[in-house]
mmCIF file of C-alpha atoms in Angstrom:
data_model
loop_
_atom_site.group_PDB
_atom_site.id
_atom_site.type_symbol
_atom_site.label_atom_id
_atom_site.label_comp_id
_atom_site.label_asym_id
_atom_site.label_seq_id
_atom_site.Cartn_x
_atom_site.Cartn_y
_atom_site.Cartn_z
ATOM 1 C CA MET A 198 -55.933 -128.092 5.961
ATOM 2 C CA ARG A 199 -56.360 -131.655 6.915
ATOM 3 C CA VAL A 200 -56.543 -132.268 10.682
ATOM 4 C CA PHE A 201 -56.762 -135.756 12.035
ATOM 5 C CA LEU A 202 -58.672 -136.079 15.315
ATOM 6 C CA CYS A 203 -57.167 -138.801 17.410
ATOM 7 C CA HIS A 204 -59.435 -139.697 20.157
ATOM 8 C CA SER A 205 -60.942 -142.455 22.448
ATOM 9 C CA SER A 206 -64.361 -143.678 21.517
ATOM 10 C CA GLY A 207 -65.540 -142.697 24.935
ATOM 11 C CA ASP A 208 -64.710 -139.028 24.011
ATOM 12 C CA LYS A 209 -66.953 -138.884 20.838
ATOM 13 C CA PRO A 210 -69.348 -136.073 22.012
ATOM 14 C CA PRO A 211 -66.728 -133.451 22.761
ATOM 15 C CA VAL A 212 -64.622 -134.664 19.680
ATOM 16 C CA ARG A 213 -67.684 -134.326 17.402
ATOM 17 C CA ASP A 214 -68.149 -130.666 18.794
ATOM 18 C CA LEU A 215 -64.458 -129.948 18.133
ATOM 19 C CA CYS A 216 -64.952 -131.302 14.553
ATOM 20 C CA ARG A 217 -67.851 -129.192 13.816
ATOM 21 C CA LYS A 218 -65.997 -126.028 15.198
ATOM 22 C CA LEU A 219 -62.884 -126.750 13.087
ATOM 23 C CA ALA A 220 -64.995 -127.259 9.996
ATOM 24 C CA ALA A 221 -66.746 -124.017 10.597
ATOM 25 C CA ASP A 222 -63.484 -122.340 10.853
ATOM 26 C CA GLY A 223 -62.369 -123.588 7.545
ATOM 27 C CA PHE A 224 -60.328 -126.670 8.430
ATOM 28 C CA ASP A 225 -60.788 -130.134 7.045
ATOM 29 C CA PRO A 226 -61.038 -132.326 10.075
ATOM 30 C CA TRP A 227 -60.801 -136.130 9.693
ATOM 31 C CA LEU A 228 -63.152 -137.977 12.227
ATOM 32 C CA ASP A 229 -63.437 -141.756 11.788
ATOM 33 C CA GLU A 230 -67.286 -141.885 11.930
ATOM 34 C CA GLN A 231 -67.610 -139.293 9.218
ATOM 35 C CA GLN A 232 -64.750 -140.495 6.908
ATOM 36 C CA LEU A 233 -64.766 -144.329 7.055
ATOM 37 C CA LEU A 234 -67.082 -146.076 4.504
ATOM 38 C CA PRO A 235 -68.777 -149.534 5.118
ATOM 39 C CA GLY A 236 -66.250 -152.153 3.947
ATOM 40 C CA GLN A 237 -63.006 -150.198 4.211
ATOM 41 C CA ASP A 238 -60.130 -151.532 6.224
ATOM 42 C CA TRP A 239 -60.403 -148.975 8.929
ATOM 43 C CA SER A 240 -56.962 -149.679 10.342
ATOM 44 C CA ASN A 241 -55.313 -148.964 7.009
ATOM 45 C CA GLU A 242 -57.500 -145.856 6.467
ATOM 46 C CA ILE A 243 -56.554 -144.354 9.796
ATOM 47 C CA VAL A 244 -52.898 -144.907 9.217
ATOM 48 C CA ASN A 245 -53.246 -143.267 5.725
ATOM 49 C CA ALA A 246 -55.151 -140.411 7.088
ATOM 50 C CA ILE A 247 -52.593 -139.745 9.868
ATOM 51 C CA HIS A 248 -49.746 -139.658 7.247
ATOM 52 C CA GLN A 249 -51.803 -137.492 4.900
ATOM 53 C CA ALA A 250 -52.864 -135.056 7.671
ATOM 54 C CA HIS A 251 -51.172 -131.595 7.891
ATOM 55 C CA ALA A 252 -51.645 -131.782 11.710
ATOM 56 C CA VAL A 253 -52.750 -134.341 14.233
ATOM 57 C CA VAL A 254 -54.793 -133.216 17.260
ATOM 58 C CA ILE A 255 -54.693 -135.749 20.007
ATOM 59 C CA CYS A 256 -57.693 -135.372 22.258
ATOM 60 C CA LEU A 257 -57.024 -136.285 25.919
ATOM 61 C CA SER A 258 -59.328 -137.069 28.930
ATOM 62 C CA ARG A 259 -58.887 -138.850 32.193
ATOM 63 C CA ALA A 260 -60.328 -142.025 30.740
ATOM 64 C CA SER A 261 -58.398 -141.916 27.450
ATOM 65 C CA VAL A 262 -54.930 -141.334 29.063
ATOM 66 C CA SER A 263 -55.271 -144.616 31.143
ATOM 67 C CA LYS A 264 -57.183 -146.644 28.435
ATOM 68 C CA GLU A 265 -55.438 -149.542 26.573
ATOM 69 C CA GLY A 266 -56.561 -150.152 22.973
ATOM 70 C CA TYR A 267 -56.476 -148.740 19.491
ATOM 71 C CA LEU A 268 -56.225 -145.095 20.699
ATOM 72 C CA GLN A 269 -52.632 -145.893 21.940
ATOM 73 C CA ARG A 270 -51.774 -147.353 18.560
ATOM 74 C CA GLU A 271 -53.071 -144.105 16.905
ATOM 75 C CA VAL A 272 -50.870 -142.149 19.118
ATOM 76 C CA LYS A 273 -47.867 -144.322 18.101
ATOM 77 C CA TYR A 274 -48.789 -143.737 14.405
ATOM 78 C CA ALA A 275 -48.810 -140.024 15.011
ATOM 79 C CA LEU A 276 -45.513 -140.132 16.842
ATOM 80 C CA ASP A 277 -44.025 -142.094 13.805
ATOM 81 C CA ALA A 278 -45.393 -139.458 11.504
ATOM 82 C CA VAL A 279 -43.945 -136.549 13.464
ATOM 83 C CA GLU A 280 -40.490 -137.985 13.106
ATOM 84 C CA GLU A 281 -40.682 -137.391 9.338
ATOM 85 C CA LYS A 282 -41.361 -133.718 9.832
ATOM 86 C CA PRO A 283 -38.569 -130.942 10.022
ATOM 87 C CA GLU A 284 -37.670 -129.985 13.610
ATOM 88 C CA GLY A 285 -39.928 -127.233 14.977
ATOM 89 C CA THR A 286 -42.893 -128.096 12.831
ATOM 90 C CA ILE A 287 -46.277 -127.875 14.501
ATOM 91 C CA PHE A 288 -47.793 -131.278 13.587
ATOM 92 C CA LEU A 289 -48.725 -133.006 16.819
ATOM 93 C CA ILE A 290 -51.027 -131.097 19.116
ATOM 94 C CA PRO A 291 -52.180 -132.599 22.494
ATOM 95 C CA VAL A 292 -55.540 -131.267 23.455
ATOM 96 C CA LYS A 293 -57.118 -131.708 26.841
ATOM 97 C CA LEU A 294 -60.845 -132.183 26.743
ATOM 98 C CA GLU A 295 -60.902 -132.058 30.607
ATOM 99 C CA GLU A 296 -58.319 -131.698 33.367
ATOM 100 C CA CYS A 297 -55.990 -134.750 33.049
ATOM 101 C CA ASP A 298 -52.362 -135.709 32.957
ATOM 102 C CA ILE A 299 -50.467 -135.588 29.745
ATOM 103 C CA PRO A 300 -48.925 -139.041 28.955
ATOM 104 C CA GLN A 301 -45.128 -139.019 29.189
ATOM 105 C CA ARG A 302 -44.635 -139.816 25.570
ATOM 106 C CA LEU A 303 -46.602 -136.625 24.604
ATOM 107 C CA SER A 304 -45.141 -134.373 27.226
ATOM 108 C CA ARG A 305 -42.522 -132.723 24.923
ATOM 109 C CA TRP A 306 -45.302 -131.041 22.873
ATOM 110 C CA GLN A 307 -47.119 -127.941 24.217
ATOM 111 C CA TRP A 308 -50.825 -128.765 24.908
ATOM 112 C CA THR A 309 -53.937 -126.630 25.115
ATOM 113 C CA SER A 310 -57.005 -127.155 27.210
ATOM 114 C CA LEU A 311 -60.359 -126.891 25.539
ATOM 115 C CA PHE A 312 -62.179 -126.292 28.777
ATOM 116 C CA GLU A 313 -60.159 -123.103 29.276
ATOM 117 C CA PRO A 314 -61.540 -119.860 27.975
ATOM 118 C CA ASP A 315 -58.748 -119.482 25.276
ATOM 119 C CA GLY A 316 -58.107 -123.063 24.654
ATOM 120 C CA TYR A 317 -59.924 -123.454 21.338
ATOM 121 C CA GLN A 318 -58.406 -120.205 20.082
ATOM 122 C CA ARG A 319 -54.948 -121.351 20.978
ATOM 123 C CA LEU A 320 -55.585 -124.578 19.038
ATOM 124 C CA VAL A 321 -56.711 -122.556 15.973
ATOM 125 C CA THR A 322 -53.688 -120.203 16.257
ATOM 126 C CA ALA A 323 -51.429 -123.381 16.289
ATOM 127 C CA LEU A 324 -53.209 -124.862 13.177
ATOM 128 C CA ARG A 325 -52.866 -121.511 11.396
ATOM 129 C CA ARG A 326 -49.136 -121.333 12.238
ATOM 130 C CA ARG A 327 -48.794 -124.801 10.690
ATOM 131 C CA ALA A 328 -50.812 -123.568 7.614
ATOM 132 C CA GLU A 329 -48.296 -120.585 7.302
ATOM 133 C CA GLY A 330 -45.437 -123.077 7.172
ATOM 134 C CA LEU A 331 -47.191 -125.043 4.451
ATOM 135 C CA TRP A 332 -48.642 -122.505 2.193
ATOM 136 C CA GLY A 333 -47.741 -119.021 3.535
ATOM 137 C CA GLY A 334 -50.845 -118.517 5.516
ATOM 138 C CA THR A 335 -53.875 -120.245 3.743
ATOM 139 C CA ALA A 336 -55.216 -122.401 6.604
ATOM 140 C CA VAL A 337 -58.651 -122.897 5.095
ATOM 141 C CA ARG A 338 -59.560 -125.468 2.412
ATOM 142 C CA ASN A 339 -60.993 -122.825 0.111
ATOM 143 C CA PRO A 340 -58.393 -121.237 -2.118
ATOM 144 C CA PRO A 341 -58.286 -117.485 -2.343
ATOM 145 C CA ARG A 342 -60.718 -116.076 -4.632
ATOM 146 C CA ARG A 343 -59.715 -114.825 -8.189
ATOM 147 C CA LEU A 344 -60.374 -111.205 -8.715
ATOM 148 C CA ARG A 345 -62.569 -110.083 -11.688
ATOM 149 C CA SER A 346 -59.567 -108.230 -13.000
ATOM 150 C CA GLU A 347 -57.502 -111.410 -13.164
ATOM 151 C CA LYS A 348 -57.647 -113.544 -16.321
ATOM 152 C CA ALA A 349 -59.447 -116.784 -15.839
ATOM 153 C CA ALA A 350 -57.578 -120.128 -16.594
ATOM 154 C CA ILE A 351 -60.151 -120.992 -19.298
ATOM 155 C CA THR A 352 -62.946 -119.098 -21.061
ATOM 156 C CA THR A 353 -66.703 -119.970 -20.464
ATOM 157 C CA ASN A 354 -66.794 -121.408 -24.050
ATOM 158 C CA GLN A 355 -63.795 -123.644 -23.351
ATOM 159 C CA ALA A 356 -65.621 -124.859 -20.172
ATOM 160 C CA LYS A 357 -68.844 -125.503 -22.160
ATOM 161 C CA VAL A 358 -66.912 -127.622 -24.779
ATOM 162 C CA MET A 359 -65.230 -129.632 -22.013
ATOM 163 C CA MET A 360 -68.551 -130.262 -20.368
ATOM 164 C CA ILE A 361 -70.072 -131.464 -23.716
ATOM 165 C CA LYS A 362 -67.210 -133.597 -24.463
ATOM 166 C CA ASN A 363 -67.374 -135.322 -20.979
ATOM 167 C CA ASN A 364 -71.077 -135.765 -21.116
ATOM 168 C CA TYR A 365 -71.890 -133.380 -18.331
#
């Protein structure tokens, strides 16, 4: 499940930690420094990533809630994207990295605090609930494994022929 991590550049260390934890739990987090390639138009890529995300986690700190700049634009893009979702859909999730106020424009969404003992688990629960709405419960990026008793989509020989044909 694609999860866009909206954050201030000043909050990179805790957001990197969050990214690692989400990836370890099977999610596909989108973090600018990992996804953007040299030469890409980062503004367009961020807008596309927000609109292609299954959920947007907005990481908040005392510094970020009062900071002017691109973070505020990312929040606006996320607010635009949430308007395209059915009512009641978990899509935008405010996350406090430290004790701070929730900005007024995000106050209608329930938040969680990563500095609280159950904060991260509450985030994971919300993301899994979102996945249930999308795919009936498969939150992780890895599809369910095929049982040996199930017939494979193609045979081993068919796979070999395809590989030879395509110069692999």
